[in-house]
Short mmCIF file of C-alpha atoms and ligand atoms in Angstrom, two decimals:
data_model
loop_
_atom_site.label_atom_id
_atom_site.label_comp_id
_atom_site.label_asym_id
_atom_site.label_seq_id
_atom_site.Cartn_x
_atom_site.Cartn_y
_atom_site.Cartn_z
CA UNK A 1159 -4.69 -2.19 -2.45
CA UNK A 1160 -2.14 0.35 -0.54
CA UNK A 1161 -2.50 4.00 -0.82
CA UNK A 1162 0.98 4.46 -0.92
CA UNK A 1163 4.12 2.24 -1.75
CA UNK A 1164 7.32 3.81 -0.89
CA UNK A 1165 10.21 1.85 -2.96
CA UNK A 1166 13.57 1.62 -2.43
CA UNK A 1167 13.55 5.65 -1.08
CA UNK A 1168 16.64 6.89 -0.10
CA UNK A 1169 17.50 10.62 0.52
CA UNK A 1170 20.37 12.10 1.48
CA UNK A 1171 21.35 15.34 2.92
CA UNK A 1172 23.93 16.69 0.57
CA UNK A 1173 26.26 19.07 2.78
CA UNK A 1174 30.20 20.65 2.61
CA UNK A 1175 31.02 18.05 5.15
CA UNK A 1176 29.87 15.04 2.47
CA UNK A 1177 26.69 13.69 1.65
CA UNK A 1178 24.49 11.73 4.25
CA UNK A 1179 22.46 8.89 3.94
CA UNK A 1180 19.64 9.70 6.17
CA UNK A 1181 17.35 7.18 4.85
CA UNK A 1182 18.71 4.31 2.98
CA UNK A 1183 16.38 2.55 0.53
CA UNK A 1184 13.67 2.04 2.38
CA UNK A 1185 10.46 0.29 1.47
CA UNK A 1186 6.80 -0.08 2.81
CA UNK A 1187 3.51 -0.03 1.94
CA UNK A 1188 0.19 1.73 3.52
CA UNK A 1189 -3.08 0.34 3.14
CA UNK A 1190 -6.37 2.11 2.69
CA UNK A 1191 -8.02 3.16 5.61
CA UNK A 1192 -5.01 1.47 7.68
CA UNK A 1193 -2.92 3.30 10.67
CA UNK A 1194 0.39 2.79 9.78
CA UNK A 1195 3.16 3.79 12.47
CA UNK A 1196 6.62 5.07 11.75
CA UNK A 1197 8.92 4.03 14.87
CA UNK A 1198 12.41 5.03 16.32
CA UNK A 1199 14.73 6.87 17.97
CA UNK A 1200 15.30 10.53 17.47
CA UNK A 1201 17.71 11.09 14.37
CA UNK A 1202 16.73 7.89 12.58
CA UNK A 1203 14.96 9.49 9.65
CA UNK A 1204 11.17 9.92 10.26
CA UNK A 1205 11.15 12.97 9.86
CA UNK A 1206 13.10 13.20 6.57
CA UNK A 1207 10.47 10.28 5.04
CA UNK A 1208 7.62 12.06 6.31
CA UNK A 1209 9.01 15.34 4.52
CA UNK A 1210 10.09 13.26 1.13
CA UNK A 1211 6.78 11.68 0.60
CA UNK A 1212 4.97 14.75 0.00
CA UNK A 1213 7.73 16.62 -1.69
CA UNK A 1214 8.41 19.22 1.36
CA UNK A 1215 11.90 18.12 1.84
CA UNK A 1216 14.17 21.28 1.63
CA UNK A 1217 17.91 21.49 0.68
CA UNK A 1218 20.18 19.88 1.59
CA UNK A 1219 17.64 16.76 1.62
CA UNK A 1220 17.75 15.54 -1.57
CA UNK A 1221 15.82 12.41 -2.90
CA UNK A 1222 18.95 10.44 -4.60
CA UNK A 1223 16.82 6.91 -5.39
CA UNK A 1224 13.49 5.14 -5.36
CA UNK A 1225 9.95 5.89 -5.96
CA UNK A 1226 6.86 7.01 -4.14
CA UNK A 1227 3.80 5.66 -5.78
CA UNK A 1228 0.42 7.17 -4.80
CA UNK A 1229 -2.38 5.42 -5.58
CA UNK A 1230 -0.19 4.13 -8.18
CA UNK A 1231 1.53 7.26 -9.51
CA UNK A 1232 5.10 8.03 -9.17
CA UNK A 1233 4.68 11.09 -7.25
CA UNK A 1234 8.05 11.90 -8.01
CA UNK A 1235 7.23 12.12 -11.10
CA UNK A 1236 4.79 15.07 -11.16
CA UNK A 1237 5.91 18.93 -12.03
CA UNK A 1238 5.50 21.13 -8.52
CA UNK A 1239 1.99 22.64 -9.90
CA UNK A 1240 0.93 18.89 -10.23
CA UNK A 1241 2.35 18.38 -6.91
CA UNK A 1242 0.99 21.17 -5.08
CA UNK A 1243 -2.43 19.68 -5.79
CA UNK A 1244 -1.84 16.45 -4.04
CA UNK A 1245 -0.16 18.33 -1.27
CA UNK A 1246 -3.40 19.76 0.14
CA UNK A 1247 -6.03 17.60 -1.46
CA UNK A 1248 -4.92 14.07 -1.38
CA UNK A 1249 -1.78 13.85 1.04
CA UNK A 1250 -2.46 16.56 4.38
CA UNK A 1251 0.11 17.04 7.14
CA UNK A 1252 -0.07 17.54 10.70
CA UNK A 1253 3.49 18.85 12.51
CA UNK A 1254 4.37 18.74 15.89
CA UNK A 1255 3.74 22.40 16.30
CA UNK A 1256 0.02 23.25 15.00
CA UNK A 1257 1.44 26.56 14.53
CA UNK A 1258 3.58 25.83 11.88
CA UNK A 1259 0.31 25.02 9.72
CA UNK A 1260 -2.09 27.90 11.49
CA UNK A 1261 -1.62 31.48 10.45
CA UNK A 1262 -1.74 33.64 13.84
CA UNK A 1263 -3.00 36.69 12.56
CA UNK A 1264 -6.11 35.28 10.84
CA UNK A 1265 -9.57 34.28 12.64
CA UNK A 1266 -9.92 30.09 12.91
CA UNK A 1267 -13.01 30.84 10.69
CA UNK A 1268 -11.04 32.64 7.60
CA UNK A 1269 -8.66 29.41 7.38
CA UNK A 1270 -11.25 27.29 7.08
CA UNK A 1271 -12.45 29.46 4.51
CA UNK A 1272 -8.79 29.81 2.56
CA UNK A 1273 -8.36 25.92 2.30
CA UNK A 1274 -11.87 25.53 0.95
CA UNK A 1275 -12.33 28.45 -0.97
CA UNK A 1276 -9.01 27.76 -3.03
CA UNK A 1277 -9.36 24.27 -3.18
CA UNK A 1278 -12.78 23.77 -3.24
CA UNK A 1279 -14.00 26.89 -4.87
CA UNK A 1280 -16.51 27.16 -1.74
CA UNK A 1281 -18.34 30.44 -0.96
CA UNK A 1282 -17.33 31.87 2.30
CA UNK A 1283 -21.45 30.26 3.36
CA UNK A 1284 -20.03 26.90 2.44
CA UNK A 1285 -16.88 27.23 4.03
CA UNK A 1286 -18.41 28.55 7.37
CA UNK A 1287 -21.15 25.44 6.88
CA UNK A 1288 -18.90 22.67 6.59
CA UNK A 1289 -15.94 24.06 9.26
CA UNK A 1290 -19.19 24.15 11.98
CA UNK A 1291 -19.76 20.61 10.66
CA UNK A 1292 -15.81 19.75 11.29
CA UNK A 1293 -15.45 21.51 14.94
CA UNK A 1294 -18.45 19.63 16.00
CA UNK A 1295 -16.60 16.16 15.27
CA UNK A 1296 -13.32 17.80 16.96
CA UNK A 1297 -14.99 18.55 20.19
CA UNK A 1298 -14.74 22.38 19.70
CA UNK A 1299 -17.46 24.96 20.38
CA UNK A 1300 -18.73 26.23 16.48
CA UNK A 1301 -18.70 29.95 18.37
CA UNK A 1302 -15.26 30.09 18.70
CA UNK A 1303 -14.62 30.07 14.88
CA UNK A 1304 -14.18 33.30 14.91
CA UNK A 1305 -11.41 33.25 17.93
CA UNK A 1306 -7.46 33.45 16.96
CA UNK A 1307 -5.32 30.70 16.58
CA UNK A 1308 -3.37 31.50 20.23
CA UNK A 1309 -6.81 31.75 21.96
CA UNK A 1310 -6.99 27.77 21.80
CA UNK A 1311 -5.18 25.32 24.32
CA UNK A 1312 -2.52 23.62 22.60
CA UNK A 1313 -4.61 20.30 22.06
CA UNK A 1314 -7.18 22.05 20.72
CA UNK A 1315 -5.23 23.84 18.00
CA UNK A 1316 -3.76 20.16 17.38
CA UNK A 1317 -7.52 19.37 16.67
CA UNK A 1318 -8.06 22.65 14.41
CA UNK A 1319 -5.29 21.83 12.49
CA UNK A 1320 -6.99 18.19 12.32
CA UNK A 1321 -10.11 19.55 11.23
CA UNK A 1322 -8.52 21.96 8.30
CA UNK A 1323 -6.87 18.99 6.90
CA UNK A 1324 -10.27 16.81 7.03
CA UNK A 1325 -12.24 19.83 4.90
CA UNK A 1326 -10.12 18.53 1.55
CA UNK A 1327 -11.02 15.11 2.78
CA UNK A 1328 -7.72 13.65 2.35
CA UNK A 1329 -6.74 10.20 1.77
CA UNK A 1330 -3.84 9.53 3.85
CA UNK A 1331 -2.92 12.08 6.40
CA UNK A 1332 1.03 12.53 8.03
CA UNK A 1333 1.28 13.00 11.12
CA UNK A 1334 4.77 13.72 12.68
CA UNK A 1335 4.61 14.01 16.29
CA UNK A 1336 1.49 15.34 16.77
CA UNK A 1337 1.32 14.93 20.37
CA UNK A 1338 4.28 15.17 21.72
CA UNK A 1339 4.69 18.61 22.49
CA UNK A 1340 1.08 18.07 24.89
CA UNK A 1341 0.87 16.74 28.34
CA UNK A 1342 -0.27 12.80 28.84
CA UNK A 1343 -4.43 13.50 29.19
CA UNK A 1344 -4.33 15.75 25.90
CA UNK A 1345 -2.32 12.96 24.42
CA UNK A 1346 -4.66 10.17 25.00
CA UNK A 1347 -7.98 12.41 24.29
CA UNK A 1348 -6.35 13.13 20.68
CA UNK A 1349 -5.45 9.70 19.49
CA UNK A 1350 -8.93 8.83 20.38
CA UNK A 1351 -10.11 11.36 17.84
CA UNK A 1352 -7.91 10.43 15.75
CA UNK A 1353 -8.95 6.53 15.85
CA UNK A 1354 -12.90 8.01 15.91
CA UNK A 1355 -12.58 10.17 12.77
CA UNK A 1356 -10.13 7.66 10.93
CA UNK A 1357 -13.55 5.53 11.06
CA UNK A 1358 -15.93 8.26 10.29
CA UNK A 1359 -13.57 9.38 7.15
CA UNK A 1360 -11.75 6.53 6.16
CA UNK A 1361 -8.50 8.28 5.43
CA UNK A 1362 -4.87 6.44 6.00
CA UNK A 1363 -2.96 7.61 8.72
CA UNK A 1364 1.43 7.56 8.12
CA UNK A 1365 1.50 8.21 12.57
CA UNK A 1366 5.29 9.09 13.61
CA UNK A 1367 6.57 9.04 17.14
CA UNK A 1368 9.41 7.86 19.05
CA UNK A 1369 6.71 7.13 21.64
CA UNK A 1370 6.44 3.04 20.64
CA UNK A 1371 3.79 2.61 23.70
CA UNK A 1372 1.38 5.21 22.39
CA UNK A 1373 1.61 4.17 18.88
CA UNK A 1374 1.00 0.43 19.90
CA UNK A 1375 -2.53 1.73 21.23
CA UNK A 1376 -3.50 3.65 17.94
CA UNK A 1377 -1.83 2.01 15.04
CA UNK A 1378 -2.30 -1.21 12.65
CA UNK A 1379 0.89 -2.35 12.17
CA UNK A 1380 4.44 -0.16 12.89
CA UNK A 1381 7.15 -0.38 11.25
CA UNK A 1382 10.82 0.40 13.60
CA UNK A 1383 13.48 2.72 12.24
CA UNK A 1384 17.25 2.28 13.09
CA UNK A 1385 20.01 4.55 11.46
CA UNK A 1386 17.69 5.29 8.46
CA UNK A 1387 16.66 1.95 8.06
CA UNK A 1388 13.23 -0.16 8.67
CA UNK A 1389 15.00 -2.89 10.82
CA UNK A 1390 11.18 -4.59 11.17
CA UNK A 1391 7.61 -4.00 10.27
CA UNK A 1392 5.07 -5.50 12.91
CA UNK A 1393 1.30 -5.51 13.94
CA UNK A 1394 0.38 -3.53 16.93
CA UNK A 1395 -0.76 -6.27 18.71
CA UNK A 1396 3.22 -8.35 18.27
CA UNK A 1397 4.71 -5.27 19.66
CA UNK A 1398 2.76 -5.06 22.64
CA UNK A 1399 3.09 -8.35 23.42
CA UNK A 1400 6.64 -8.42 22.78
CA UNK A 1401 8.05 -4.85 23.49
P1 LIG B 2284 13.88 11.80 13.16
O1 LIG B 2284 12.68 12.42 12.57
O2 LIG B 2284 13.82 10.32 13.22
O3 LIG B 2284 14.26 12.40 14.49
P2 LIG B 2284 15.28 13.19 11.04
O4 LIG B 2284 14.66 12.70 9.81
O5 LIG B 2284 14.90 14.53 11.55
O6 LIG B 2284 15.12 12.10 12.19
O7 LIG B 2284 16.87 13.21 10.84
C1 LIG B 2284 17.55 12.08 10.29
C2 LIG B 2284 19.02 12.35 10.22
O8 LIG B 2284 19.28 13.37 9.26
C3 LIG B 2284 19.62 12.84 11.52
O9 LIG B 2284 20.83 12.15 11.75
C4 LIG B 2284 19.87 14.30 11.31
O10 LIG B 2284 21.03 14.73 12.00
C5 LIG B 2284 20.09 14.39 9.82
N1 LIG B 2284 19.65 15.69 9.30
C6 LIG B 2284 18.44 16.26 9.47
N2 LIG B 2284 18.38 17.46 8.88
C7 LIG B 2284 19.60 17.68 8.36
C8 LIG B 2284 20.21 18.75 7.63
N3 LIG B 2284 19.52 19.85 7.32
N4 LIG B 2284 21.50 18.61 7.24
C9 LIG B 2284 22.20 17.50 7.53
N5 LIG B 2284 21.70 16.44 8.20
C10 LIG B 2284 20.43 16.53 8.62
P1 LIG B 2285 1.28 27.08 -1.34
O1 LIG B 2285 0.17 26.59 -2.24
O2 LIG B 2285 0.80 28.04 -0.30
O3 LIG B 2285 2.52 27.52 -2.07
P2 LIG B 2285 2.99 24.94 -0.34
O4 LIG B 2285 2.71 23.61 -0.88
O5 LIG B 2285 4.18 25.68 -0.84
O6 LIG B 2285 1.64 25.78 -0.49
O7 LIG B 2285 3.07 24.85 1.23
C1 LIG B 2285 3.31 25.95 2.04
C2 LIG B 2285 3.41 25.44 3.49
O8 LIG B 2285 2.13 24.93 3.86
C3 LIG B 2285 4.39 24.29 3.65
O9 LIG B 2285 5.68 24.71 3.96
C4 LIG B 2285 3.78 23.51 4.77
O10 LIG B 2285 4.22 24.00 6.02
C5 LIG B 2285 2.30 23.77 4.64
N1 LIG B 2285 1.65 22.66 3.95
C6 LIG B 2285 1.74 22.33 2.65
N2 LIG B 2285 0.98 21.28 2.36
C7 LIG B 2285 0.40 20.91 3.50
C8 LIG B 2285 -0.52 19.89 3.86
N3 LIG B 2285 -0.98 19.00 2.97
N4 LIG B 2285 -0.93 19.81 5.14
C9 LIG B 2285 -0.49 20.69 6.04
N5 LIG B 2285 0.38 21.68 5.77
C10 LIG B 2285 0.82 21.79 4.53
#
């Protein structure tokens, strides 16, 4: 069964120069536990699906069609409170910029202990417990918990923000450029992670990059955006073999 069925989604960014179709009734599916990779050049609408499925999208993006079933539920369907829920718990993001998701006046060991705490209803104990238990599988040294956010090399802060998302123990986790911003090494030593924890967890992945040769390495099957439309849906293994 998928984790998530996106049918027929279009949004459009309603402005005072006319309304704009950035995605056009698009449709796929992502299985459990599968890698799924979103494809295409910059301005194609990756962004805007990745921002629509979890109800972030902002004005002047407005969802004008279709349906986003989670785990079978029309997710746009639910009030915001409902929403706000799934947000955190069940669908976790992961920007380009980990510091759009890090707060840089707060110690690495209190945002561990926010997520779980309000989410979780964790003691600060079982917060610190289980975030030792995440920086472990993330390659980072437990004693820098209590380090700030700008302390970290950007890769590493890519991994913290990795590791927050994994203490809700998502089910499928966006990731929109995640690497992109890091140089070629960091790049490589991430997606390994990713692929390493994606086992260990057993979360879905929605991957987005305009980089088509690193998402043929990490993901299942990609699907190829063109002017806000899926113009094909492959496996990895096709695209490499016929780039
Ligand atoms: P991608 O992630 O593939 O680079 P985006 O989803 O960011 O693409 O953008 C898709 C299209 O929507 C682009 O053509 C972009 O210009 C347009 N767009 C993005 N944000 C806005 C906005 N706030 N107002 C109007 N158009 C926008
Ligand atoms: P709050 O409960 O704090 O009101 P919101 O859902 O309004 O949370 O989100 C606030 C900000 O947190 C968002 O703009 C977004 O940048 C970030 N955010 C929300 N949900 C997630 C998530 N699942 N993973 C990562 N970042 C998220």
């Amino acid at each position: 069964d998928p984790i998530i069925q996106i049918k027929d989604l279009e949004v459009t960014y309603i402005t005072d120069n006319g309304d704009f179709q950035a995605v056009k009734r698009v449709s796929f599916d992502i299985g459990k536990g599968e890698i799924f990779g979103l494809a295409g050049e910059s301005g194609c609408g990756k962004s805007t699906i990745a921002f629509a499925i979890n109800r972030l999208h902002k004005p002047p993006a407005l969802i004008t069609h279709g349906q986003i079933l989670f785990q079978k539920n029309n997710l746009l369907a639910l009030t915001e409170q409902q929403m706000g829920v799934v947000r955190w718990k069940d669908i976790a993001m992961v920007f380009q910029s980990a510091m759009n998701s890090l707060n840089p006046v707060l110690p690495v060991e209190e945002q561990f202990a926010d997520v779980m705490r309000h989410h979780l209803g964790y003691t600060r104990q079982q917060a610190k417990e289980r975030a030792e238990k995440l920086l472990d599988l993330v390659n980072i040294p437990r004693e820098r918990l209590s380090e700030y956010p700008h302390q970290f090399s950007g890769g590493m802060r890519q991994r913290l923000v990795i590791a927050i998302a994994l203490s809700l123990n998502p089910k499928l986790i966006i990731m929109d450029e995640p690497t992109t911003a890091l140089d070629v090494v960091v790049q490589r030593e991430i997606l390994q992670q990713i692929f390493t924890l994606q086992k260990e967890f057993g979360f879905s992945v929605l991957f987005i990059t305009h980089d088509l040769a690193l998402m043929s390495q990490l993901c299942h099957r990609i699907a190829v955006m063109r002017h806000g439309n899926i113009v094909e849906v492959n496996t990895a293994h096709e695209i490499r073999n016929n780039p």
